[in-house]
XYZ file of C-alpha atoms in Angstrom:
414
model
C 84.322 116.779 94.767
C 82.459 114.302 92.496
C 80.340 112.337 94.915
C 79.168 114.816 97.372
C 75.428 115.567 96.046
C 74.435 112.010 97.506
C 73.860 111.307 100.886
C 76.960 110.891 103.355
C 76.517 108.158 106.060
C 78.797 107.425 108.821
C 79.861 103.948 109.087
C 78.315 104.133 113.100
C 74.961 105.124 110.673
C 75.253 102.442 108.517
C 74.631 100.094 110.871
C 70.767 101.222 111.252
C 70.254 100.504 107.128
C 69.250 97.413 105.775
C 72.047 94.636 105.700
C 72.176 95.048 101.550
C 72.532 98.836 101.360
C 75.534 98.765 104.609
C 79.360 99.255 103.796
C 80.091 95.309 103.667
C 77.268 94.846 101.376
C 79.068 96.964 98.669
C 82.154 95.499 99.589
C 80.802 92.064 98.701
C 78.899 93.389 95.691
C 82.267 94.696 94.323
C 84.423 91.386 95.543
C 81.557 89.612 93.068
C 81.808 91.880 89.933
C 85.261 92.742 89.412
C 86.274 89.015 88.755
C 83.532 88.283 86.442
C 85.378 90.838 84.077
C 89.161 90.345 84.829
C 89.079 86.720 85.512
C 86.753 85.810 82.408
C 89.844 87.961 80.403
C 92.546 86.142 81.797
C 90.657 83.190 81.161
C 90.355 83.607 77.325
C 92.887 86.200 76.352
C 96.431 82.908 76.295
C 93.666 81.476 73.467
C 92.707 85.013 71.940
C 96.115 86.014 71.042
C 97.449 82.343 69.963
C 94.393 81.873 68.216
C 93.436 84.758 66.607
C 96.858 87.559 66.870
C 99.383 84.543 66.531
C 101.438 85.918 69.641
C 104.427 84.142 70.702
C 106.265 83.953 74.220
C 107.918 87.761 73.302
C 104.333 88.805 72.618
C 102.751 87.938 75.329
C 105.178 89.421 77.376
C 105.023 92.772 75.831
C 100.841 92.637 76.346
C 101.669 91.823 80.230
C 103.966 94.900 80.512
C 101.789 97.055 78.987
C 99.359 95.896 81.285
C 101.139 96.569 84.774
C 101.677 100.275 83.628
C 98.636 101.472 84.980
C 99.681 99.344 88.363
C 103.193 101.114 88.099
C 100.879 104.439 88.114
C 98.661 104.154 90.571
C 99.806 106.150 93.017
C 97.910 109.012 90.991
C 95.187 107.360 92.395
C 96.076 109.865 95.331
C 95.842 112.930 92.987
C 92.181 111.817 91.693
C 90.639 111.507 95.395
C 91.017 115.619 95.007
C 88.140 114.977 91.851
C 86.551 111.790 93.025
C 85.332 110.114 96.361
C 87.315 107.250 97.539
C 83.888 104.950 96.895
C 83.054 106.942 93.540
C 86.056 106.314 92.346
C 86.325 102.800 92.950
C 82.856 101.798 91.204
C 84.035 104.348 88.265
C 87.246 102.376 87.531
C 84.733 99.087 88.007
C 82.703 100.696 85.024
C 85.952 100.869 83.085
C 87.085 97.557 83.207
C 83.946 96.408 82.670
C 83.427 98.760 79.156
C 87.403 97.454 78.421
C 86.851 93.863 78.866
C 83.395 94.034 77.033
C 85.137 95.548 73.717
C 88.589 93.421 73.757
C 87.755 90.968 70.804
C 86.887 94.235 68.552
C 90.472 94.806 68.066
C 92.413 91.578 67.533
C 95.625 93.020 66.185
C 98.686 93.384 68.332
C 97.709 97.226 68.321
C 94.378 96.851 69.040
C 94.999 94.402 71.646
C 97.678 96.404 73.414
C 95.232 99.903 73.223
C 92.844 98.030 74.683
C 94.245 96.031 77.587
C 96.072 99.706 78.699
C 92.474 100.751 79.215
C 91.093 97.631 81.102
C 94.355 97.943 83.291
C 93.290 101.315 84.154
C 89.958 100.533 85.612
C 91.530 97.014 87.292
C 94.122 98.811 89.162
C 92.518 101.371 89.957
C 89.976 99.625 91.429
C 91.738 97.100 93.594
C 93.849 100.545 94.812
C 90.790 102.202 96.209
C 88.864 98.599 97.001
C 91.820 97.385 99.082
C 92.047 101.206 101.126
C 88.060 100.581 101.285
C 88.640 97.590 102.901
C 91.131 98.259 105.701
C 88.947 101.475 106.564
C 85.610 99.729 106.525
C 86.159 96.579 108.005
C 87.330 96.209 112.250
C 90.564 95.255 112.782
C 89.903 91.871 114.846
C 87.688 90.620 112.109
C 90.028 91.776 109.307
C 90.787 88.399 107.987
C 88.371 86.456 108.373
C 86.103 88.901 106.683
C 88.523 89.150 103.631
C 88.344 85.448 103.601
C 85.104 85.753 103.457
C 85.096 88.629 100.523
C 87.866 86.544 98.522
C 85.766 83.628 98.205
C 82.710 85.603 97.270
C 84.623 86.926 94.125
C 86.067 82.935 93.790
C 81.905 82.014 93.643
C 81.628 84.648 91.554
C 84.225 83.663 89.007
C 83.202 79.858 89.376
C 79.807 80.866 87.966
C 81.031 82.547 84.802
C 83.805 79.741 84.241
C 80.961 76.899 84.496
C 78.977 78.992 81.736
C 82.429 78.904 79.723
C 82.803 75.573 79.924
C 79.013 74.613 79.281
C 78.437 76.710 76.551
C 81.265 77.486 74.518
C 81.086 74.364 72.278
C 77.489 73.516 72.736
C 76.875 77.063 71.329
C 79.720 77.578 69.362
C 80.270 81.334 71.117
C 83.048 83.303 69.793
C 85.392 85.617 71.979
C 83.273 88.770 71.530
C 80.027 87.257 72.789
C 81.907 86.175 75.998
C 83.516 89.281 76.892
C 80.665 91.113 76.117
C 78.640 89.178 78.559
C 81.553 89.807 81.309
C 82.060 92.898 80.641
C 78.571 94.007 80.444
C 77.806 92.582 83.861
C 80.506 94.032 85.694
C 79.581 97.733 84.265
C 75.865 97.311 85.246
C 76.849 96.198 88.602
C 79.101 98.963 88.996
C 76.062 101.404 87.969
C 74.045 99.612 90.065
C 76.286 100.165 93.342
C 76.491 104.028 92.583
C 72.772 104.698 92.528
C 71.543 101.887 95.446
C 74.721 103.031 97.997
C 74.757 105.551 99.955
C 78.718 107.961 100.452
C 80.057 105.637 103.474
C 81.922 108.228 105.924
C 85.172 106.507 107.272
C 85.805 107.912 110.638
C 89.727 108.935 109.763
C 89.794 111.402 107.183
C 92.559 109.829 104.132
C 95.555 111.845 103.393
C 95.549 113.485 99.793
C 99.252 113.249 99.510
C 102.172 111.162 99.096
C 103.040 109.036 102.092
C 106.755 106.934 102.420
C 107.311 106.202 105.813
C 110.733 104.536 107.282
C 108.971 101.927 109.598
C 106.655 100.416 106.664
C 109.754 99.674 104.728
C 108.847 95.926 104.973
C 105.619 96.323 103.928
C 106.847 97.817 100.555
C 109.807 95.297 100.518
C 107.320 92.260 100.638
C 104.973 94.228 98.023
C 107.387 94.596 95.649
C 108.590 91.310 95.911
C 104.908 89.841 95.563
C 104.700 91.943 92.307
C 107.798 90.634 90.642
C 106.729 87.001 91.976
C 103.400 87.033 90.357
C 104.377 88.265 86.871
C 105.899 84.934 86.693
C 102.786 82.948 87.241
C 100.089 85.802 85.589
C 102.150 85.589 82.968
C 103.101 82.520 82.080
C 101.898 79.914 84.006
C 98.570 80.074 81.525
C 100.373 80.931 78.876
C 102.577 77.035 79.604
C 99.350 75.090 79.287
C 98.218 77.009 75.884
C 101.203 76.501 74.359
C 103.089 73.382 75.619
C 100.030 71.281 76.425
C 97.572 73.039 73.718
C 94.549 73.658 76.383
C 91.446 74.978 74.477
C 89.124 77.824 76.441
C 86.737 75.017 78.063
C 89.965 73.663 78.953
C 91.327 76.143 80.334
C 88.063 77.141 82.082
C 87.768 73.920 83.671
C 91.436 74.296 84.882
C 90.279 77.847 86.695
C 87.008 76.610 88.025
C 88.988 73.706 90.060
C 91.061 76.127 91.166
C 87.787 78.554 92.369
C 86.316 75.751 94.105
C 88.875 75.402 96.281
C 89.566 79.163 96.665
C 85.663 79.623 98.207
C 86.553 76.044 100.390
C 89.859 77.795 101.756
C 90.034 80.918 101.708
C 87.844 81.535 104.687
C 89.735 78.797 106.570
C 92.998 80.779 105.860
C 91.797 83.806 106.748
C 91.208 81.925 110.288
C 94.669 80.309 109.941
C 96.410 84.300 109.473
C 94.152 85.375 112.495
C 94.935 82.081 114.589
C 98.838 82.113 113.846
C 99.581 85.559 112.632
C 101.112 87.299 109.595
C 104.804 86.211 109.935
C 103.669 81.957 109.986
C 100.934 82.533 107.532
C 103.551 84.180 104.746
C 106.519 81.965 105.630
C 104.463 79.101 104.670
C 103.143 80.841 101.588
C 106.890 81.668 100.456
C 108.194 78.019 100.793
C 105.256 76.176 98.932
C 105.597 78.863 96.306
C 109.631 78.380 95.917
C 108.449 74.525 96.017
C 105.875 75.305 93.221
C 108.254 77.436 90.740
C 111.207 74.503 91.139
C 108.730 71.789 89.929
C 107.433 73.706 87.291
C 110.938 74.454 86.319
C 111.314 70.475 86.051
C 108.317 70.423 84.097
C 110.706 71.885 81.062
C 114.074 70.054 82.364
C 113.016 66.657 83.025
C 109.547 66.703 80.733
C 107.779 65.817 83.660
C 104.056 66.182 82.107
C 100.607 67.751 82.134
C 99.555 65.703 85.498
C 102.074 67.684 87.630
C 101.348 71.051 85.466
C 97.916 71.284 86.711
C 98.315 70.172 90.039
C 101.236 72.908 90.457
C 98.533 75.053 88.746
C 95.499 74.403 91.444
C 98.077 74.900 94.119
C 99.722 77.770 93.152
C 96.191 79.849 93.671
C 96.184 78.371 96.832
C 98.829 79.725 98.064
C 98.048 83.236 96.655
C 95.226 83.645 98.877
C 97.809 84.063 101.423
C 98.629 87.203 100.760
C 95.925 88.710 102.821
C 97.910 88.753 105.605
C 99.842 91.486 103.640
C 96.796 93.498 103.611
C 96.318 92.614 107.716
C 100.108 92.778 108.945
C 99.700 96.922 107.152
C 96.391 97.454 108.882
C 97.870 96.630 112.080
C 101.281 98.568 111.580
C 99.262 102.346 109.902
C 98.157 105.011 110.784
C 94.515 105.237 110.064
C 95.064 108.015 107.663
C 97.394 106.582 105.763
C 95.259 103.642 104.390
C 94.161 105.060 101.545
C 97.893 107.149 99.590
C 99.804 103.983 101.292
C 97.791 101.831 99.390
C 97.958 103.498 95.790
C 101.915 104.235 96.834
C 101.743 100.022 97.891
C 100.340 99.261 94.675
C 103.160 101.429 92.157
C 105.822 99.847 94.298
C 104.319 96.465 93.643
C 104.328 97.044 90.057
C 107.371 98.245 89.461
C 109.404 95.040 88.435
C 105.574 94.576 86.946
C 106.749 97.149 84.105
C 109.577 95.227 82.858
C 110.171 91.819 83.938
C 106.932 90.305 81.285
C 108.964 91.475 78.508
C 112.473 90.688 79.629
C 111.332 87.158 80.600
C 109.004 86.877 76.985
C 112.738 86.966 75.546
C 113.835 84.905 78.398
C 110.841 82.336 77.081
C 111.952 81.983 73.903
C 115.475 80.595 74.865
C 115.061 78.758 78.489
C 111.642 78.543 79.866
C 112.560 76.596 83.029
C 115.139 79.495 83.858
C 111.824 81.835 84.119
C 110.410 79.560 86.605
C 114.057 78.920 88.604
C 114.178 83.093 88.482
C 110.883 82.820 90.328
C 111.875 80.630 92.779
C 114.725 82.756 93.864
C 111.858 85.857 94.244
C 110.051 83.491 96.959
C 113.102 82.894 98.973
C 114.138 86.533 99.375
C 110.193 87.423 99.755
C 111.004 84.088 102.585
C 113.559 86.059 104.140
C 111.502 89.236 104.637
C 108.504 87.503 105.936
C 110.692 86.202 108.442
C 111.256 89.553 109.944
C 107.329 90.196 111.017
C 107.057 90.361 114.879
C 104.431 87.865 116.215
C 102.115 90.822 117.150
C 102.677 94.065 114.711
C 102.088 97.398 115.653
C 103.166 100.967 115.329
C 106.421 101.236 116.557
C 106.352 97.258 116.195
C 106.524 96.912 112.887
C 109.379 94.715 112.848
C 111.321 91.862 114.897
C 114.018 94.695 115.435
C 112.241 98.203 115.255
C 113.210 100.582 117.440
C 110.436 102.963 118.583
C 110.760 106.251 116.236
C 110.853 109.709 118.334
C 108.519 110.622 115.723
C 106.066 108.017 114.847
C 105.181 109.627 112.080
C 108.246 109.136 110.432
């Protein structure tokens, strides 16, 4: 298995290294670099393909489907760990999304852009696959989130930085695409080289399943992923895409937009990772669900009623906010699993969460192009039935708890 020439340290070990070569030190390192890549991406790529391909609504949601495929596949992820180390792995798919994002404006045809973004996909998703199973193994249950609080507005810091350098520098300097995502993308793949050789093999004391792993009593946990994935298309996808091409934001524009949003993430998202731990799971995501069918309704009025850029970019701002939510997703699973099953449930979490991924971008991109309220009013109607499954957390999960009518299994393995 690739990995097992370098040193293996228990995470009991760990605790005798130096604070910046221990478990959460990587974590953090790989919370900071991942962003700089994907986020400065999504931050350019609504201009990149207006600007430069000429894509329109049915475009754009052809590049988004491509992009989920990789999501839709990651429960291969669970195949590789027979190759790869959980933690090689990981900083490996870093490296690609870091080469990906770094070579994006070298292809600017539809082609090139689609070839391209497959590849990036494969290192994001593959990443936040492992990352997330990383994350749940590493990191003690009681402090689970407020430490992903913590990690979430690390990579919002992170992300901050390279927007300000967007906005500060793109028309002082007069950059082009390919210097920017060259800079991203570069950074990203050094840090990822960088955690390889400075980090030690971190031994998890539950050995992960190698295989496939459905369960009956985590069926809410893939009901509210794969409601989450079909919500967020509709935001990732065309949220951005709204202020490009309705309000005509530029990059430093749209930079600026992202960065507010940032700032707020690294305010909050430690406080809400407090709020999930004070109030628990079921509050924390019933709250998310109803601001977000709140959010999609008045951005569906932006198109009926013409309601304006004002209420575009303060939906905008707190539509992130509420995203940052979904960590109690990650916490109300930790709580429910078997230890072992962190790391296949996770990839298996992450293809269930993509499957409406694969086809709803370009169903809605022809949806676009007649009604684009009706994509937003679509979206609310995800957050209400995501609303009704939240509602079905018990206060305190736990196996054979896992929700407000489980029955204890005979087998609780099943």
């Amino acid at each position: 298995m690739i990995g097992d020439l370098k040193k293996r340290v228990t995470l009991e070990e760990a605790k005798s290294l130096p604070i910046w070569r221990q478990p959460i030190a990587l974590l953090v390192l790989m919370a900071i670099s991942m962003p700089v890549a994907f986020h400065t991406w999504m931050a350019l790529i609504n201009n990149f393909v207006v600007e430069v391909a000429n894509f329109d609504g049915s475009d754009i949601g052809w590049l988004h489907t491509v992009r989920e495929i990789p999501g839709f596949l990651a429960v291969l992820v669970i195949y590789l760990l027979f190759i790869f180390r959980e933690q090689v792995l990981g900083l490996l798919s870093l490296a690609v999304l870091g080469i990906a994002t770094a070579i994006t404006a070298h292809y600017p045809t539809f082609g090139g852009i689609m070839i391209v973004t497959l590849i990036s996909s494969i290192g994001f998703h593959y990443y936040e696959t492992v990352n997330q199973s990383l994350q749940l193994q590493w990191i003690n249950r009681k402090k689970a989130p407020q430490t992903l609080g913590w990690l979430m507005a690390a990579g919002s810091a992170a992300t901050l930085l390279a927007y300000l350098l967007i906005i500060t520098t793109w028309r002082r300097y007069d950059l082009d695409f390919s210097v920017v995502y060259w800079a991203a993308g570069g950074f990203t793949t050094l840090a990822a080289l960088f955690a390889y050789v400075a980090f030690p093999q971190f031994e998890a004391p539950h050995p992960q399943k190698k295989e496939m792993v459905l369960r009956r009593r985590y069926w809410l946990y893939y009901a509210l992923q794969f409601m989450a994935g079909a919500r967020r298309q509709v935001f990732v996808v065309f949220a951005g895409f709204m202020m490009v091409e309705r309000f005509g934001f530029d990059v430093h524009e749209m930079a600026g937009l992202l960065m507010a949003t940032l700032v707020l993430n690294i305010i909050t998202a430690p406080i809400l990772g407090k709020v999930v731990a004070f109030f628990g799971e079921r509050a924390a995501l019933v709250f998310e669900y109803i601001g977000l069918f709140t959010v999609f309704v008045l951005y569906a009025g932006i198109y009926y009623f013409d309601w304006g850029v004002t209420l575009a970019l303060s939906l905008y701002v707190v539509d992130h906010l509420f995203f940052s939510l979904a960590l109690a997703m990650k916490t109300y699973f930790q709580k429910i699993a078997d230890p072992g099953d962190i790391a296949p449930t996770a990839a298996v979490a992450f293809t269930i969460n993509h499957i409406a991924a694969v086809f709803l971008p370009f169903l809605l991109g022809y949806l676009w192009l007649v009604s684009p309220g009706m994509v937003f009013m679509l979206a609310a109607g995800m957050a209400l039935v995501s609303l009704t499954l939240a509602t079905l957390i018990p206060r305190h999960p736990e196996p054979g708890n896992e929700t407000r009518f489980a029955v204890p299994a005979v087998n609780p393995a099943e």
